[in-house]
mmCIF file with all atom_site columns, C-alpha atoms in Angstrom:
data_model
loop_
_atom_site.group_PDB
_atom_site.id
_atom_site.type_symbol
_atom_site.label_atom_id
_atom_site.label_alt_id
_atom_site.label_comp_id
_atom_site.label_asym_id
_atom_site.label_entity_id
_atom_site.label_seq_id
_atom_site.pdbx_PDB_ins_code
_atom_site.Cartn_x
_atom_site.Cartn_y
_atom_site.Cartn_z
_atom_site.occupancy
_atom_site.B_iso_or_equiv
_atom_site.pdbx_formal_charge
_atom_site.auth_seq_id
_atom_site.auth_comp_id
_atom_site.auth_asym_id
_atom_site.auth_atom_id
_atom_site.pdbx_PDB_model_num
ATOM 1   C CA . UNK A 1 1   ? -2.039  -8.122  8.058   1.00 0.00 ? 23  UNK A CA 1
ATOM 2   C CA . UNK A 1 2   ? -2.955  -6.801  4.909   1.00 0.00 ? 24  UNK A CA 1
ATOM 3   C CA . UNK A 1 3   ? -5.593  -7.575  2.156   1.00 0.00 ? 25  UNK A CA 1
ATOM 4   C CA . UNK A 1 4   ? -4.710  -6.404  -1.803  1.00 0.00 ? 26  UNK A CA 1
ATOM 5   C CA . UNK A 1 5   ? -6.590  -7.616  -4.644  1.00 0.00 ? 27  UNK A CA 1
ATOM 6   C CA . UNK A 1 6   ? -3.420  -9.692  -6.036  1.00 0.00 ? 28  UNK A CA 1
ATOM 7   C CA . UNK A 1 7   ? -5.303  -10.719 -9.097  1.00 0.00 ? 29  UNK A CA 1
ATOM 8   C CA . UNK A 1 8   ? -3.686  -6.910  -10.304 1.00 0.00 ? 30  UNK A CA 1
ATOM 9   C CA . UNK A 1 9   ? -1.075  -7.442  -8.709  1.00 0.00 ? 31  UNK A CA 1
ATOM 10  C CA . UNK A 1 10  ? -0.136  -10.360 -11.056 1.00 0.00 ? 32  UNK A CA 1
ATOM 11  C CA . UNK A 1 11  ? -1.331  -8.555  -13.881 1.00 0.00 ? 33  UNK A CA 1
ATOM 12  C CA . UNK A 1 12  ? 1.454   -5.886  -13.772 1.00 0.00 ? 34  UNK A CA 1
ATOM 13  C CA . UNK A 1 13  ? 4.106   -7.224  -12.042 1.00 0.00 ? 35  UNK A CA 1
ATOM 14  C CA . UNK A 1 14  ? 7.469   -8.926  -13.345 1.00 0.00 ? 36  UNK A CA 1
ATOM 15  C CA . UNK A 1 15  ? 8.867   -12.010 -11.458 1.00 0.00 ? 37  UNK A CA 1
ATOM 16  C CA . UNK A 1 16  ? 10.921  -10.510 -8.698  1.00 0.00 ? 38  UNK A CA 1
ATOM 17  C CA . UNK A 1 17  ? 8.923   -7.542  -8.623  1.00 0.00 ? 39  UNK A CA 1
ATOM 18  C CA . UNK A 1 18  ? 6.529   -6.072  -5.411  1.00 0.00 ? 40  UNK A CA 1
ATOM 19  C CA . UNK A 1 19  ? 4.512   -3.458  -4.756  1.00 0.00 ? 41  UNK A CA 1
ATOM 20  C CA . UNK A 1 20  ? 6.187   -1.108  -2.048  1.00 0.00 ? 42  UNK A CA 1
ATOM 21  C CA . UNK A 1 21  ? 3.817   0.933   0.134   1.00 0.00 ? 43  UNK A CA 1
ATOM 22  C CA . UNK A 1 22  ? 5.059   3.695   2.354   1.00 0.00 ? 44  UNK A CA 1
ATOM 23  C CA . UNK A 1 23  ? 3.391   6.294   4.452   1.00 0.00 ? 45  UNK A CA 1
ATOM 24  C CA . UNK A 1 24  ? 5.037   9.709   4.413   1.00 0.00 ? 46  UNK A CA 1
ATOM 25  C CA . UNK A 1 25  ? 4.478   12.957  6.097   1.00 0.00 ? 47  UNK A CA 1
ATOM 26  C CA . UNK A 1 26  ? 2.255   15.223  4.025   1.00 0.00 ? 48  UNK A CA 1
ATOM 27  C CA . UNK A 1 27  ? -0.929  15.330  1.715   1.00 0.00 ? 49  UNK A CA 1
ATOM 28  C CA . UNK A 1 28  ? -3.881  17.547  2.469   1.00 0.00 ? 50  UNK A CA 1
ATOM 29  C CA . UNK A 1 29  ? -4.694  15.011  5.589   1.00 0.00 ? 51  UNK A CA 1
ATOM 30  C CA . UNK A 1 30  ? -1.184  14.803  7.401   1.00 0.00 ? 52  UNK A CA 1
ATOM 31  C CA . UNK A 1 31  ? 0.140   11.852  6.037   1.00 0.00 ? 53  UNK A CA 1
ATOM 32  C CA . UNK A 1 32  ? -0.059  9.811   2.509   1.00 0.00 ? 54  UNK A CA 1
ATOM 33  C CA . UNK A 1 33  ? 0.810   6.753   0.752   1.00 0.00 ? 55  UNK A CA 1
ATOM 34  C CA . UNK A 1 34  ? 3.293   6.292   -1.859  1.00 0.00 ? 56  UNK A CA 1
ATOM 35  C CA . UNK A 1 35  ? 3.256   3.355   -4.170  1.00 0.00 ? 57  UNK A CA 1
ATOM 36  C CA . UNK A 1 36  ? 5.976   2.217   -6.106  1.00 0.00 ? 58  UNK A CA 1
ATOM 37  C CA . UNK A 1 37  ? 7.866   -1.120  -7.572  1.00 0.00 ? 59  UNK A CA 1
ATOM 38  C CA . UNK A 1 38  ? 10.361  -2.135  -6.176  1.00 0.00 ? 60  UNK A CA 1
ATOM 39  C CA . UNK A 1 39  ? 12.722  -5.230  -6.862  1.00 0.00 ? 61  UNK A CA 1
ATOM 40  C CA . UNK A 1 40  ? 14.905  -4.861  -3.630  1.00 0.00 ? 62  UNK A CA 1
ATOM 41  C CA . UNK A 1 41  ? 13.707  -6.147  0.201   1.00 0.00 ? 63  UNK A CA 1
ATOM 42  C CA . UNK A 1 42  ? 15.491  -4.405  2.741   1.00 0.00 ? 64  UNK A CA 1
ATOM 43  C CA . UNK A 1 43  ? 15.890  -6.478  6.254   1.00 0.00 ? 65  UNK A CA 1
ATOM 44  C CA . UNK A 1 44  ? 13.467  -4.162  8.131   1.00 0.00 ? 66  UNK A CA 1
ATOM 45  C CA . UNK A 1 45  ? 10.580  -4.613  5.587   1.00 0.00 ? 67  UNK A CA 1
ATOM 46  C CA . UNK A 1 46  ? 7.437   -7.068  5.648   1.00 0.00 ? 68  UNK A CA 1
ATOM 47  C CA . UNK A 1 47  ? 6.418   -9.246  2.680   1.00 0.00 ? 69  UNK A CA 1
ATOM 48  C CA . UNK A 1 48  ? 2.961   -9.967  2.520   1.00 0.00 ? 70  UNK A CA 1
ATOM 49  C CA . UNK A 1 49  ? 3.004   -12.706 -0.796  1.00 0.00 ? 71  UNK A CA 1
ATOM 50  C CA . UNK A 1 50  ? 0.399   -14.839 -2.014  1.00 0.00 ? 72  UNK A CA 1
ATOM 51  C CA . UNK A 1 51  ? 0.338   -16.824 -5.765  1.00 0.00 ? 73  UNK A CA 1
ATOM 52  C CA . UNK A 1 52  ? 3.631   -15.395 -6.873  1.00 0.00 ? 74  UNK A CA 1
ATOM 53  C CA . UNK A 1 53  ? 3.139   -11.260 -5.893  1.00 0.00 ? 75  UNK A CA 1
ATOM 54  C CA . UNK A 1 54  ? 3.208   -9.650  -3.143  1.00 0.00 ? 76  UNK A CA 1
ATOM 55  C CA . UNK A 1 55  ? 3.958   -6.224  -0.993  1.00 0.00 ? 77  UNK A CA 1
ATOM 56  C CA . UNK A 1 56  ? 6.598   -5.142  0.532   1.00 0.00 ? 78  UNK A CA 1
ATOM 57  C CA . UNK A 1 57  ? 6.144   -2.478  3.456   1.00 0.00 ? 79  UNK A CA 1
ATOM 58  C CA . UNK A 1 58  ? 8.685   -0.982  5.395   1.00 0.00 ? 80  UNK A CA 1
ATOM 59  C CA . UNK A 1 59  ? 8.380   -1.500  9.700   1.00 0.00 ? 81  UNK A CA 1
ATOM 60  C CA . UNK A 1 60  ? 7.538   2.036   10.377  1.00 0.00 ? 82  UNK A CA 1
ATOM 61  C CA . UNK A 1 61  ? 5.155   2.923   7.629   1.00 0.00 ? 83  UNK A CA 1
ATOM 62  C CA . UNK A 1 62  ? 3.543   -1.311  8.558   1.00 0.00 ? 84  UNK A CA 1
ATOM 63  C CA . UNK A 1 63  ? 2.530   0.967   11.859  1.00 0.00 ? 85  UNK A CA 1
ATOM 64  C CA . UNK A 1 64  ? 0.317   3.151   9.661   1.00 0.00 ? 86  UNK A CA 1
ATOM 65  C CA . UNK A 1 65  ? -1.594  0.395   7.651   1.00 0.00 ? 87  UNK A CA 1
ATOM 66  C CA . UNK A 1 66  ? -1.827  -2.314  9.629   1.00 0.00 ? 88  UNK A CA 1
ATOM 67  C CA . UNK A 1 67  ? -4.906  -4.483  9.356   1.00 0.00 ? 89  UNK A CA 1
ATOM 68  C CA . UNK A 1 68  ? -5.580  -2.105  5.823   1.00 0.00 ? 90  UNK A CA 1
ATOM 69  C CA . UNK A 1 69  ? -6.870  -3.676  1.912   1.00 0.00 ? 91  UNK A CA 1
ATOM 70  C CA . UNK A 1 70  ? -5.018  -2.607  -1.089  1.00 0.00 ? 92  UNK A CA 1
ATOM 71  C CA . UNK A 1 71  ? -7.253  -2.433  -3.541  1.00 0.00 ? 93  UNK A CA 1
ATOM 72  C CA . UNK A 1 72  ? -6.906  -1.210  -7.503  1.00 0.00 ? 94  UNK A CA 1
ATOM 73  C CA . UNK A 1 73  ? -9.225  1.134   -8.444  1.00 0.00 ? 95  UNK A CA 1
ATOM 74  C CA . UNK A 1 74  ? -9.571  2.065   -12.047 1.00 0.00 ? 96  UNK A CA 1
ATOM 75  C CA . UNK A 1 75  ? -11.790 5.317   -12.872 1.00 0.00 ? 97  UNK A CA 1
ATOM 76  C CA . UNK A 1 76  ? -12.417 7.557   -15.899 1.00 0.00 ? 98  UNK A CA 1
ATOM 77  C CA . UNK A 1 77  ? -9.450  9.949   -14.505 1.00 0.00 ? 99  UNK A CA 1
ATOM 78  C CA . UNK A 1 78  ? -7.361  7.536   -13.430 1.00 0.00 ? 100 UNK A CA 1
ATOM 79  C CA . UNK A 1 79  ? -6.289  3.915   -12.562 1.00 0.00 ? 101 UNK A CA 1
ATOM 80  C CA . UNK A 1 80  ? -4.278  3.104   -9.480  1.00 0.00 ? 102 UNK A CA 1
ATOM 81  C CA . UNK A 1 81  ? -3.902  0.978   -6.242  1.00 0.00 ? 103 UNK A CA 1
ATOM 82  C CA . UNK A 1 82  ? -5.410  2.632   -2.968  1.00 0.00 ? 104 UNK A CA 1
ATOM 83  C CA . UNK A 1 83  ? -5.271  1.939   0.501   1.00 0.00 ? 105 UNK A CA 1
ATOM 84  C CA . UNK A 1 84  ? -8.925  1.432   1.582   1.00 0.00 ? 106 UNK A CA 1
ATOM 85  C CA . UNK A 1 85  ? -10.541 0.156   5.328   1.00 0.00 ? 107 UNK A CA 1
ATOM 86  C CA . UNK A 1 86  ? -7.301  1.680   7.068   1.00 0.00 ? 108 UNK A CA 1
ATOM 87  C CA . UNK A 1 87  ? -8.348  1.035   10.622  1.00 0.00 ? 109 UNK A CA 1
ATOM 88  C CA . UNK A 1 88  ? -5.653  3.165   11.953  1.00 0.00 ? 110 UNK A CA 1
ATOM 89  C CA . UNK A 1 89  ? -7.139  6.204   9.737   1.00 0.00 ? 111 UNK A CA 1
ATOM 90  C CA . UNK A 1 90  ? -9.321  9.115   11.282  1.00 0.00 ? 112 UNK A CA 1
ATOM 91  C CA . UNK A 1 91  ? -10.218 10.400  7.914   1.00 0.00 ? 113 UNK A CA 1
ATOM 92  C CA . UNK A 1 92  ? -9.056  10.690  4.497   1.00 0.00 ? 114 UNK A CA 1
ATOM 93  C CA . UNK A 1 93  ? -9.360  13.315  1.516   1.00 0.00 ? 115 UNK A CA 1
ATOM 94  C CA . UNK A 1 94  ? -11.500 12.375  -0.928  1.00 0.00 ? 116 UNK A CA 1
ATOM 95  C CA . UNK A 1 95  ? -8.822  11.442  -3.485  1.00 0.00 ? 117 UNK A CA 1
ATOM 96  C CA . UNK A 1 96  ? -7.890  8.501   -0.929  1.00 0.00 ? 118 UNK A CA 1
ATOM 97  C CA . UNK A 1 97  ? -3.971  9.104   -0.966  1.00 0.00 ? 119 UNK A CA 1
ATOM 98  C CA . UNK A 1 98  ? -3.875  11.146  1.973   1.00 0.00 ? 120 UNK A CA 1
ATOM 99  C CA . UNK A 1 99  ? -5.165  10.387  6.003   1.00 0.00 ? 121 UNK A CA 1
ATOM 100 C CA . UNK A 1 100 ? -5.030  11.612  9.420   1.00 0.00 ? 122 UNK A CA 1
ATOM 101 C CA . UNK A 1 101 ? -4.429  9.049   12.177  1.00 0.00 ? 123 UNK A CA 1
ATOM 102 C CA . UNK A 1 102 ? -6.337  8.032   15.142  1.00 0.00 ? 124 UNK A CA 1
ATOM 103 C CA . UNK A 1 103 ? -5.016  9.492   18.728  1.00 0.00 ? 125 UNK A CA 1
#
């Protein structure tokens, strides 16, 4: 399951439009998210939807943010949506887009 503030969501997005999260190799912590729109579900993804929006997440990257909130943070350097509560993170940096996992 996942939490996201949809009231952003909403906001932002077109009809026929989600949020895609993915979880790649790299970043300062071993692994990091990447956000992006995406109008296209592929078989293998998840849609989590509520009110019209939702988020689409691909099987393999679902294993790394399971049980996670999506959240949109807006600060004076910059606005975007972050993965927060990520119970299958060790730690994070302290920009929030990258993350170790737990062993």
């Amino acid at each position: 399951t996942l939490f996201c503030s949809m009231q952003r969501l909403s906001e932002i997005m077109e009809k026929g439009e989600y949020l895609r999260i993915q979880v790649e190799g790299g970043g300062c912590s071993g692994f990091q998210y990447k956000f992006s729109v995406d109008c296209n579900k592929n078989e293998e993804d998840r849609v989590f939807e509520q009110a019209g929006v939702g988020i689409i997440v691909d099987q393999e990257s679902l294993e790394f943010v399971k049980g996670s909130t999506v959240d949109f943070s807006q600060e004076l350097i910059r606005s975007t949506f972050q993965v927060l509560k990520n119970p299958q993170a060790d730690h994070g940096c302290s920009c929030g887009s990258s993350f170790s996992v737990k062993l």
